[in-house]
PDB file of C-alpha atoms in Angstrom:
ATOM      1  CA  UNK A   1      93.905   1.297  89.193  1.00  0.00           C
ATOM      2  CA  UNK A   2      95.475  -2.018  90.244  1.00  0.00           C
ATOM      3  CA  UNK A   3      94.879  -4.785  87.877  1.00  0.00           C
ATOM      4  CA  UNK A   4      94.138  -8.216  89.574  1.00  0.00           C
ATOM      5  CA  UNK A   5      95.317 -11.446  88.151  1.00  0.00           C
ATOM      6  CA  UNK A   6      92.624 -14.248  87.763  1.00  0.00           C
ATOM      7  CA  UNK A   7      92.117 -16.737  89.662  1.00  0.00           C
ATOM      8  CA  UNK A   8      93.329 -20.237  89.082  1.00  0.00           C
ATOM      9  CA  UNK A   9      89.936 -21.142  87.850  1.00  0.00           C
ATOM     10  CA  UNK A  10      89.370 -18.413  85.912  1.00  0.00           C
ATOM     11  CA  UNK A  11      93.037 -18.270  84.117  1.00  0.00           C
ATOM     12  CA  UNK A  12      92.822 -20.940  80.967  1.00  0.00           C
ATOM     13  CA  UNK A  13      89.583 -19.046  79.993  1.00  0.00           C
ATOM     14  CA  UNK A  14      90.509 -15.823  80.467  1.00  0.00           C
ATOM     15  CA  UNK A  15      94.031 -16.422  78.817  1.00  0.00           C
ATOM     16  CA  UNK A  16      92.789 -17.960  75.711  1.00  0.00           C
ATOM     17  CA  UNK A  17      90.366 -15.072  75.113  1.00  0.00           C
ATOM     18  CA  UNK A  18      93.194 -12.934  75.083  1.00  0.00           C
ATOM     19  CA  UNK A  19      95.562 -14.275  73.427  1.00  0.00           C
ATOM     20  CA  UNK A  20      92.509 -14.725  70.720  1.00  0.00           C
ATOM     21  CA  UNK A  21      91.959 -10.881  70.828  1.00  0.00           C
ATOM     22  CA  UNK A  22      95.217 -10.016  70.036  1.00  0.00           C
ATOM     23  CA  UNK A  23      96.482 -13.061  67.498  1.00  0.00           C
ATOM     24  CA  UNK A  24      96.397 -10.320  64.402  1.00  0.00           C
ATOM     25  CA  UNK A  25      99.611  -7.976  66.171  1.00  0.00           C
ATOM     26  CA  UNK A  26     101.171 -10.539  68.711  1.00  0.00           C
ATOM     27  CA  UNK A  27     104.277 -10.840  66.102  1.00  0.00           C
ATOM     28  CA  UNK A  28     104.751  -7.196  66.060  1.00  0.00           C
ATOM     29  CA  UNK A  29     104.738  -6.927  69.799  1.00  0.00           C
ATOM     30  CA  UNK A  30     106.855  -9.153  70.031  1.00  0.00           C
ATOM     31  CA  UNK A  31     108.917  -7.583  67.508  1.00  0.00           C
ATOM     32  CA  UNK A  32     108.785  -3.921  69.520  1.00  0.00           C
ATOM     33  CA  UNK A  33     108.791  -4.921  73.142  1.00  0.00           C
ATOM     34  CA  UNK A  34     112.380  -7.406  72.419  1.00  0.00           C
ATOM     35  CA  UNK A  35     113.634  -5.004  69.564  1.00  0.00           C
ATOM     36  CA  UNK A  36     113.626  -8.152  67.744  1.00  0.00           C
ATOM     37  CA  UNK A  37     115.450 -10.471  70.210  1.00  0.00           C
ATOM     38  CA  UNK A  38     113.040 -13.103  70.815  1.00  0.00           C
ATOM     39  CA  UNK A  39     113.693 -14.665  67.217  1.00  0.00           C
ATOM     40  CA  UNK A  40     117.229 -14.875  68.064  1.00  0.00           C
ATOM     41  CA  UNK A  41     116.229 -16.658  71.846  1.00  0.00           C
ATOM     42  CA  UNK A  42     113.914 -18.883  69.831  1.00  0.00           C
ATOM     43  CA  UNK A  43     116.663 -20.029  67.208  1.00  0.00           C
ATOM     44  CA  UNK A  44     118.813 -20.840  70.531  1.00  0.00           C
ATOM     45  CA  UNK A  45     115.497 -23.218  72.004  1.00  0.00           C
ATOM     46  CA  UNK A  46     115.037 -24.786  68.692  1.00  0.00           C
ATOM     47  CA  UNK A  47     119.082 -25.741  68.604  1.00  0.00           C
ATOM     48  CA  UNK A  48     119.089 -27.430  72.084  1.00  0.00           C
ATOM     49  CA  UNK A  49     116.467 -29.828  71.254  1.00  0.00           C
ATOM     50  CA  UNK A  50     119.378 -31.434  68.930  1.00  0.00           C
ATOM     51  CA  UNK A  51     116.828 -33.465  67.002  1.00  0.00           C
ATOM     52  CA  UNK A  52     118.119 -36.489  64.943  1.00  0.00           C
ATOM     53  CA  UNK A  53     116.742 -37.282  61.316  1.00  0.00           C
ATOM     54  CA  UNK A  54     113.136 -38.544  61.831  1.00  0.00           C
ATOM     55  CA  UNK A  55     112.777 -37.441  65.526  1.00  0.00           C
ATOM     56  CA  UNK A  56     109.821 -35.352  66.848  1.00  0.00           C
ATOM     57  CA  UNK A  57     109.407 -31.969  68.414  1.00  0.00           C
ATOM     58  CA  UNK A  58     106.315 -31.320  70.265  1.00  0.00           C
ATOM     59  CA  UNK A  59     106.194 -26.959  70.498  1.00  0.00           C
ATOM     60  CA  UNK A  60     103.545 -26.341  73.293  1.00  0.00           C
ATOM     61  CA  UNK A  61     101.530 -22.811  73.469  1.00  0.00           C
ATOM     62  CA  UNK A  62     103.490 -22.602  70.218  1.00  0.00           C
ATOM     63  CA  UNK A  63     101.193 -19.280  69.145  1.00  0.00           C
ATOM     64  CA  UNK A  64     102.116 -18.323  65.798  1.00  0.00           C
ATOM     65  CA  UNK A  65     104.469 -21.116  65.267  1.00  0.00           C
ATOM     66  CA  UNK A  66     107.819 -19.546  65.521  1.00  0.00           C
ATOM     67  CA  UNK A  67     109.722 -22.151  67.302  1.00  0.00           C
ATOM     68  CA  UNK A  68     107.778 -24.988  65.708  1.00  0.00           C
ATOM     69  CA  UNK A  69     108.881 -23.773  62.298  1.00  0.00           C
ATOM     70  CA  UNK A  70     112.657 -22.994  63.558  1.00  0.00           C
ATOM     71  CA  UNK A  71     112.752 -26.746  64.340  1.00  0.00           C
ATOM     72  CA  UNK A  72     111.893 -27.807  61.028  1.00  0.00           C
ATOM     73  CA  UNK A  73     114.653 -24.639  59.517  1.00  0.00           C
ATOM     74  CA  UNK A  74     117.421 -26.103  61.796  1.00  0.00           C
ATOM     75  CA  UNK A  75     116.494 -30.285  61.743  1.00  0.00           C
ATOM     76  CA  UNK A  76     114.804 -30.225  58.402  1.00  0.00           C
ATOM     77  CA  UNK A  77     114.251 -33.919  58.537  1.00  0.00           C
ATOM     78  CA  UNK A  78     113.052 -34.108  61.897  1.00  0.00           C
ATOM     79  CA  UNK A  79     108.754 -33.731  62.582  1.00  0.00           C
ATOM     80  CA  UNK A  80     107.258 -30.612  64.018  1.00  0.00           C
ATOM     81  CA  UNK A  81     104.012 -30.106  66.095  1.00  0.00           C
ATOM     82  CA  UNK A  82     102.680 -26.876  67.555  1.00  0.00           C
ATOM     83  CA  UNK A  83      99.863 -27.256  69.884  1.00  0.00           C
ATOM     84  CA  UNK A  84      97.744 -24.300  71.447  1.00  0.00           C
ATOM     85  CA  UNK A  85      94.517 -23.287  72.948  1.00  0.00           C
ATOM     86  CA  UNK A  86      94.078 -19.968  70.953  1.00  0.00           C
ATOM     87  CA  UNK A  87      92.310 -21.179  67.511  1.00  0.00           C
ATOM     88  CA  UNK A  88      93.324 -17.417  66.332  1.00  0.00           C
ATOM     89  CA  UNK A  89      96.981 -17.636  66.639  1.00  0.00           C
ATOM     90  CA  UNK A  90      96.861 -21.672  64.980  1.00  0.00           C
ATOM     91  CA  UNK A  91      95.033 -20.417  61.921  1.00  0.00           C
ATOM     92  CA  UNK A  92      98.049 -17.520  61.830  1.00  0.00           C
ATOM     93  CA  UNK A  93     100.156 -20.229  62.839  1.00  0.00           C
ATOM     94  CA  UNK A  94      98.533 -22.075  59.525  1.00  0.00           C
ATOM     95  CA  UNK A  95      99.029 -19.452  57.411  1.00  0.00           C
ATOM     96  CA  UNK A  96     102.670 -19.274  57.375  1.00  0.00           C
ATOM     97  CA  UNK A  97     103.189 -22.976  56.513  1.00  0.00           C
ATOM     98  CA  UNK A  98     105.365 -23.100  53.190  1.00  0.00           C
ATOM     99  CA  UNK A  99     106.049 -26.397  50.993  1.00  0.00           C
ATOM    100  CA  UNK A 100     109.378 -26.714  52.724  1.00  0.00           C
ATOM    101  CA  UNK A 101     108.208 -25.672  56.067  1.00  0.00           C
ATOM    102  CA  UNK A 102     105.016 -27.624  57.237  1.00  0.00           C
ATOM    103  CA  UNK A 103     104.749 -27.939  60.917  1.00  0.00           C
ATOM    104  CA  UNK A 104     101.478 -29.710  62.010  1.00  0.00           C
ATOM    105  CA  UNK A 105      99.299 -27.608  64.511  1.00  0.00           C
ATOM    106  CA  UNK A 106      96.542 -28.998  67.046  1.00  0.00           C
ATOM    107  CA  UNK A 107      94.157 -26.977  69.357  1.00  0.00           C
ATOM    108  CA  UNK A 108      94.381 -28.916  72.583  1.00  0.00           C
ATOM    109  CA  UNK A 109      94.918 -28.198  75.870  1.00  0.00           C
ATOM    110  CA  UNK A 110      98.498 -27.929  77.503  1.00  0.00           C
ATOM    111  CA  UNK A 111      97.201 -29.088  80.737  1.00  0.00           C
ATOM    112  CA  UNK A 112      95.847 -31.943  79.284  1.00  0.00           C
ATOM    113  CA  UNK A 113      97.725 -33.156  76.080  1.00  0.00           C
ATOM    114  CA  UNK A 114      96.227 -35.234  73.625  1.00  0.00           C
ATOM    115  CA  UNK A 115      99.094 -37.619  72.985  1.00  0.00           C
ATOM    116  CA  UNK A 116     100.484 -40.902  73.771  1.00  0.00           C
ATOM    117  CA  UNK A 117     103.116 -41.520  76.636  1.00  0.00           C
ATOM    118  CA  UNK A 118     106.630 -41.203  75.130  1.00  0.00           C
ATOM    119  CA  UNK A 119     105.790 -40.122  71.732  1.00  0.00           C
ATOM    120  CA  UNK A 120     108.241 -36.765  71.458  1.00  0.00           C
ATOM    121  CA  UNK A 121     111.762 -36.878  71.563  1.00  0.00           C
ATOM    122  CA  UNK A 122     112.508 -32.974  72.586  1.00  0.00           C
ATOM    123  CA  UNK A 123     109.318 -30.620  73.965  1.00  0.00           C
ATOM    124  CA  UNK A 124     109.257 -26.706  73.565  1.00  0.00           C
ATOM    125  CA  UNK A 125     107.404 -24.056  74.933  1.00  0.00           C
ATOM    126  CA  UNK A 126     108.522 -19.943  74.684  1.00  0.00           C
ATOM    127  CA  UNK A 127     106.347 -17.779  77.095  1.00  0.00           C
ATOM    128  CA  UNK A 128     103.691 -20.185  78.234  1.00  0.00           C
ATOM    129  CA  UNK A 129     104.773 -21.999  81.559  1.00  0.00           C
ATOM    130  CA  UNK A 130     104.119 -18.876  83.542  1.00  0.00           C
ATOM    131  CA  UNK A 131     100.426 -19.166  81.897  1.00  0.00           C
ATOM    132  CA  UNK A 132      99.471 -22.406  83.180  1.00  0.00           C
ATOM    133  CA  UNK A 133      97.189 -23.377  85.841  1.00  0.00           C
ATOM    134  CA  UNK A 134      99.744 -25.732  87.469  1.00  0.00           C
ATOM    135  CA  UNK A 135     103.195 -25.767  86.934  1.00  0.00           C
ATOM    136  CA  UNK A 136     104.576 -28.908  88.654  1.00  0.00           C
ATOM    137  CA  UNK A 137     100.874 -30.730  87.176  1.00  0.00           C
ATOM    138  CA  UNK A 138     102.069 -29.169  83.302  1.00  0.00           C
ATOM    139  CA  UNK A 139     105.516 -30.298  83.690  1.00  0.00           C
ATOM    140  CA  UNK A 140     104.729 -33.786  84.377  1.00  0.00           C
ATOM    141  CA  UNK A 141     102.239 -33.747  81.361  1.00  0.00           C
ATOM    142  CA  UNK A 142     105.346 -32.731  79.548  1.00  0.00           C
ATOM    143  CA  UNK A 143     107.642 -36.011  81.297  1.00  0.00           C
ATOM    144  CA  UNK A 144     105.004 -37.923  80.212  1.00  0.00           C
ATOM    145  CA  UNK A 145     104.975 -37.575  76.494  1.00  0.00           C
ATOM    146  CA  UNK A 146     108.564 -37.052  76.517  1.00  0.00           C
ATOM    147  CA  UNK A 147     110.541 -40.335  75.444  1.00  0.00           C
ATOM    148  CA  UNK A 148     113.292 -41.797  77.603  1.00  0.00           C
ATOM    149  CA  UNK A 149     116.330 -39.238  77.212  1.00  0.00           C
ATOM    150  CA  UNK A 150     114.009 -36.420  75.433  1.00  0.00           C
ATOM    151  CA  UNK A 151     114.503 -32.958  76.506  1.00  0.00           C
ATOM    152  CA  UNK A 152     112.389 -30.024  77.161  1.00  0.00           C
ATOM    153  CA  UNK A 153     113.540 -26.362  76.448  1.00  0.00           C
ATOM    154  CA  UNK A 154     111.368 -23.933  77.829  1.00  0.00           C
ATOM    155  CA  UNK A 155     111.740 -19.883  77.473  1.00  0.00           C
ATOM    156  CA  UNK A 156     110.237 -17.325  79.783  1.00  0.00           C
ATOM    157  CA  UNK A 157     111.092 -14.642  81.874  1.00  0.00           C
ATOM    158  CA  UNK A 158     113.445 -14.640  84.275  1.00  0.00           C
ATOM    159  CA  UNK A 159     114.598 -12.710  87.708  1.00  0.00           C
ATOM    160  CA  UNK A 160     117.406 -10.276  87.084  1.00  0.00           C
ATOM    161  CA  UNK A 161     119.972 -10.276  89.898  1.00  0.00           C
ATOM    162  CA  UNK A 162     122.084  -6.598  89.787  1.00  0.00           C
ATOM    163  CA  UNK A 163     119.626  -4.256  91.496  1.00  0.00           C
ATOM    164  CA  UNK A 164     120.018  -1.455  88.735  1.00  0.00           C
ATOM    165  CA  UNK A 165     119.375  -3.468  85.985  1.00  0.00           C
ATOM    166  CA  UNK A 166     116.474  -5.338  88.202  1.00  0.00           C
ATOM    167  CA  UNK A 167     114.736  -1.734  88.745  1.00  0.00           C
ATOM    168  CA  UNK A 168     115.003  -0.496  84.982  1.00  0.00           C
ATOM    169  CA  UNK A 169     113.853  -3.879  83.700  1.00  0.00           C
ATOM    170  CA  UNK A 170     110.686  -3.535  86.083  1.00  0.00           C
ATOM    171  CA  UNK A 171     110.289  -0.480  84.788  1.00  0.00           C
ATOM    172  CA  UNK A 172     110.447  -1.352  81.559  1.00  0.00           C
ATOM    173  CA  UNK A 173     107.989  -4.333  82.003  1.00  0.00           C
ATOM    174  CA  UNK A 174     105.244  -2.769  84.023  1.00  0.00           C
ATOM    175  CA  UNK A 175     105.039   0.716  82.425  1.00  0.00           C
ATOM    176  CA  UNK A 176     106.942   0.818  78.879  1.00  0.00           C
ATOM    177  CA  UNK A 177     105.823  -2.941  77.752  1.00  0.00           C
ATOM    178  CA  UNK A 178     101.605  -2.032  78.717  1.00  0.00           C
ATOM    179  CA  UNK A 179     101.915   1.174  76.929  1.00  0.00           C
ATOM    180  CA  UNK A 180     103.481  -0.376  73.722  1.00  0.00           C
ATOM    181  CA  UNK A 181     100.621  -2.428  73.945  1.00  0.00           C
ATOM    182  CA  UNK A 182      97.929  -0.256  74.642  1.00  0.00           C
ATOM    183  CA  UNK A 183      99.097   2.519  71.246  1.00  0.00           C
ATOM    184  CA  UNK A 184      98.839  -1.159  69.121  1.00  0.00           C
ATOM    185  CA  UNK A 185      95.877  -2.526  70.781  1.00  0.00           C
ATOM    186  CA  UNK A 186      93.592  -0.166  72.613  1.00  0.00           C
ATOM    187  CA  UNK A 187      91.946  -1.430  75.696  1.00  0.00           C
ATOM    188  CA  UNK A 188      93.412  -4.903  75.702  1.00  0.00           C
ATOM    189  CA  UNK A 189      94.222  -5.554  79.324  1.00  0.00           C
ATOM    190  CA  UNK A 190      96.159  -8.406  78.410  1.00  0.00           C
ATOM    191  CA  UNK A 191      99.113  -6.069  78.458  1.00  0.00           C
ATOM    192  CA  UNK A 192      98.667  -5.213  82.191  1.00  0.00           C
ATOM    193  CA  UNK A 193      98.367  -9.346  82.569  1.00  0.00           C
ATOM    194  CA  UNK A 194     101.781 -10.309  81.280  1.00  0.00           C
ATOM    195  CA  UNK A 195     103.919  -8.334  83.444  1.00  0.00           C
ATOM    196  CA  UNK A 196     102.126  -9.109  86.251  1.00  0.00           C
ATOM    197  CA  UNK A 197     102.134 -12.920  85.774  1.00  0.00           C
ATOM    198  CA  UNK A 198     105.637 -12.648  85.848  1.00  0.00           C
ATOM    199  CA  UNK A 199     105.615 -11.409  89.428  1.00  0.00           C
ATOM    200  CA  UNK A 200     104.345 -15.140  90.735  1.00  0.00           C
ATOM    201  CA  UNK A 201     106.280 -17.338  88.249  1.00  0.00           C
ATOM    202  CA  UNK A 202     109.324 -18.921  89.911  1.00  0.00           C
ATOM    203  CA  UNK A 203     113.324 -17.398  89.588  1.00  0.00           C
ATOM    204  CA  UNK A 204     115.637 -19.580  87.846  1.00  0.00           C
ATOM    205  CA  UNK A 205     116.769 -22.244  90.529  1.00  0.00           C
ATOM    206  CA  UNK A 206     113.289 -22.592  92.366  1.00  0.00           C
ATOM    207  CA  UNK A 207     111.933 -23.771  88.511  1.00  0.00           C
ATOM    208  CA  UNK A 208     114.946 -25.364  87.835  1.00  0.00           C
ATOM    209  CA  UNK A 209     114.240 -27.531  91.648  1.00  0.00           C
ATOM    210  CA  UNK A 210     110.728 -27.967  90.494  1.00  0.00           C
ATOM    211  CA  UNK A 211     111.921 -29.699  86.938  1.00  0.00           C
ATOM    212  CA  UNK A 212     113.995 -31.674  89.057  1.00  0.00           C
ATOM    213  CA  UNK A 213     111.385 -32.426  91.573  1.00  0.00           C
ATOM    214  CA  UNK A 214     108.964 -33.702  88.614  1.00  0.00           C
ATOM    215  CA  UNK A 215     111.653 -36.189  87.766  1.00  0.00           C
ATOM    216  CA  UNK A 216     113.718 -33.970  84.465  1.00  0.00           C
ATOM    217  CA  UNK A 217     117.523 -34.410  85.310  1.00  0.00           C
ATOM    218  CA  UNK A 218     120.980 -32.923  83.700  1.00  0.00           C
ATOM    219  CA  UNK A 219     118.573 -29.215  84.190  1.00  0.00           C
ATOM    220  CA  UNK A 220     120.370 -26.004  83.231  1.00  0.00           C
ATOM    221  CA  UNK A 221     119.540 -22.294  82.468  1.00  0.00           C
ATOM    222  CA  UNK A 222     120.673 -20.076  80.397  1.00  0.00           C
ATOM    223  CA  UNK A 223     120.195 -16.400  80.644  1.00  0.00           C
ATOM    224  CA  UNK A 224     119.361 -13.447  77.912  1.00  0.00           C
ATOM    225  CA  UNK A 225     119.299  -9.799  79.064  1.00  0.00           C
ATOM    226  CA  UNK A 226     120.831 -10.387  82.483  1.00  0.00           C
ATOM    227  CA  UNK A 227     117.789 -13.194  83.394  1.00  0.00           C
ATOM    228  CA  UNK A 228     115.421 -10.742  81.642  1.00  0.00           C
ATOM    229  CA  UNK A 229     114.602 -13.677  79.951  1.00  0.00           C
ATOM    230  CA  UNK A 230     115.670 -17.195  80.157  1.00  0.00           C
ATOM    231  CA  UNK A 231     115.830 -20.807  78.658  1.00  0.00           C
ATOM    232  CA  UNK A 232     115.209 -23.779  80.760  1.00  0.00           C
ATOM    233  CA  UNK A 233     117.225 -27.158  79.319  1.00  0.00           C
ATOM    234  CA  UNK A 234     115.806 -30.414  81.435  1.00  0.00           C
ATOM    235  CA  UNK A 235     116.059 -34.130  80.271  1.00  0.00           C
ATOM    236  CA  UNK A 236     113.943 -37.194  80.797  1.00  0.00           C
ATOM    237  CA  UNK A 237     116.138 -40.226  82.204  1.00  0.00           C
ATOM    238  CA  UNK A 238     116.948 -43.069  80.553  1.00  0.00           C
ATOM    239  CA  UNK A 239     114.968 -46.194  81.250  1.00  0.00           C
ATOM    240  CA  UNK A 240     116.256 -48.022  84.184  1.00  0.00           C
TER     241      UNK A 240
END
């Protein structure tokens, strides 16, 4: 049976539901489907935000808080905030606050963020741009609570190039990553969404034109797994 993606309507509902079904195990997908590898991706967002002693890092669709606690691990005197829509995966998120590690979490809506203009000087996102309604719309939410010179580090999937490697990571994606998830979570069709969601999210250069387009300069990629994955680097200009 073919699964169909929702529409554009339908998606923020539809994504938050899942992602609330499956808070409890996301970790140890994660874990199985990147034989561990994410971590290390997420250590690498977390050190190109280069925060300074007192500066902020807003971590959007931050899910279990990974990359909003690996800010406060590699800029321990910098401030940490992890917003998502999934009230599930915050109060996981919650959970694994510690004395020395104590990011602040928000439900809120990345389409829509609850902040002031220019309050965050680096934003951070790992596998949620290709889950928004509106990508060009989300990244200028993200320019706008970015301060002058603030960067934004985003990681997702990517296109892979060499045709070989292109075919086994399909494979891999579409039939090996919804089984995984299907022995750990039984009739979760969330599975079946993620690779497919991938199929309509842009390569490297056509998001790395549309950063640029928004008004982000200085953008770069940098690619894991042959592009399997991928981490966006995009700066907010100076004031004039």
């Amino acid at each position: 049976m073919t699964y169909m993606l929702p529409n554009t309507e339908e998606k923020p509902v539809y994504v938050e539901q899942m992602f609330n079904k499956i808070a409890q195990k996301y970790d140890l997908f994660n874990d199985i489907v990147t034989f561990g590898m994410h971590r290390k991706w997420k250590r690498f967002v977390a050190s190109q935000t280069e925060l300074l002693d007192e500066q902020s890092c807003l971590d959007l669709c931050c899910g279990t808080g990974d990359i909003a606690r690996e800010i406060l691990s590699q800029f321990p005197l910098s401030k940490s905030t992890g917003l998502d829509f999934s009230e599930k995966m915050l109060n996981i998120a919650e959970s694994k606050n510690t004395c020395e590690i104590s990011v602040e979490y928000v439900l809120g809506d990345a389409m829509n963020l609850p902040f002031q203009d220019a309050e965050f000087n680096a934003v951070t996102i790992g596998y949620g741009m290709r889950n928004v309604q509106d990508i060009n719309k989300f990244l200028s939410e993200i320019l706008r609570v970015l301060k002058p010179e603030g960067v934004l580090v985003s990681l997702d999937v990517g296109k892979v190039k060499i045709p070989i490697i292109a075919y086994l990571n399909h494979l891999y994606f579409f039939h090996i990553v919804p089984f995984i998830g299907k022995l750990l979570m039984p009739g979760e069709k969330i599975f079946k969404y993620l690779p497919q969601s991938s199929l309509e999210y842009p390569n490297q250069e056509s998001l790395k034109k549309l950063m640029v387009q928004t008004g982000f300069h200085n953008v770069e990629f940098h690619n894991f797994v042959f592009g399997a994955s991928t981490v966006h680097v995009a700066h907010k200009p100076a004031k004039d």
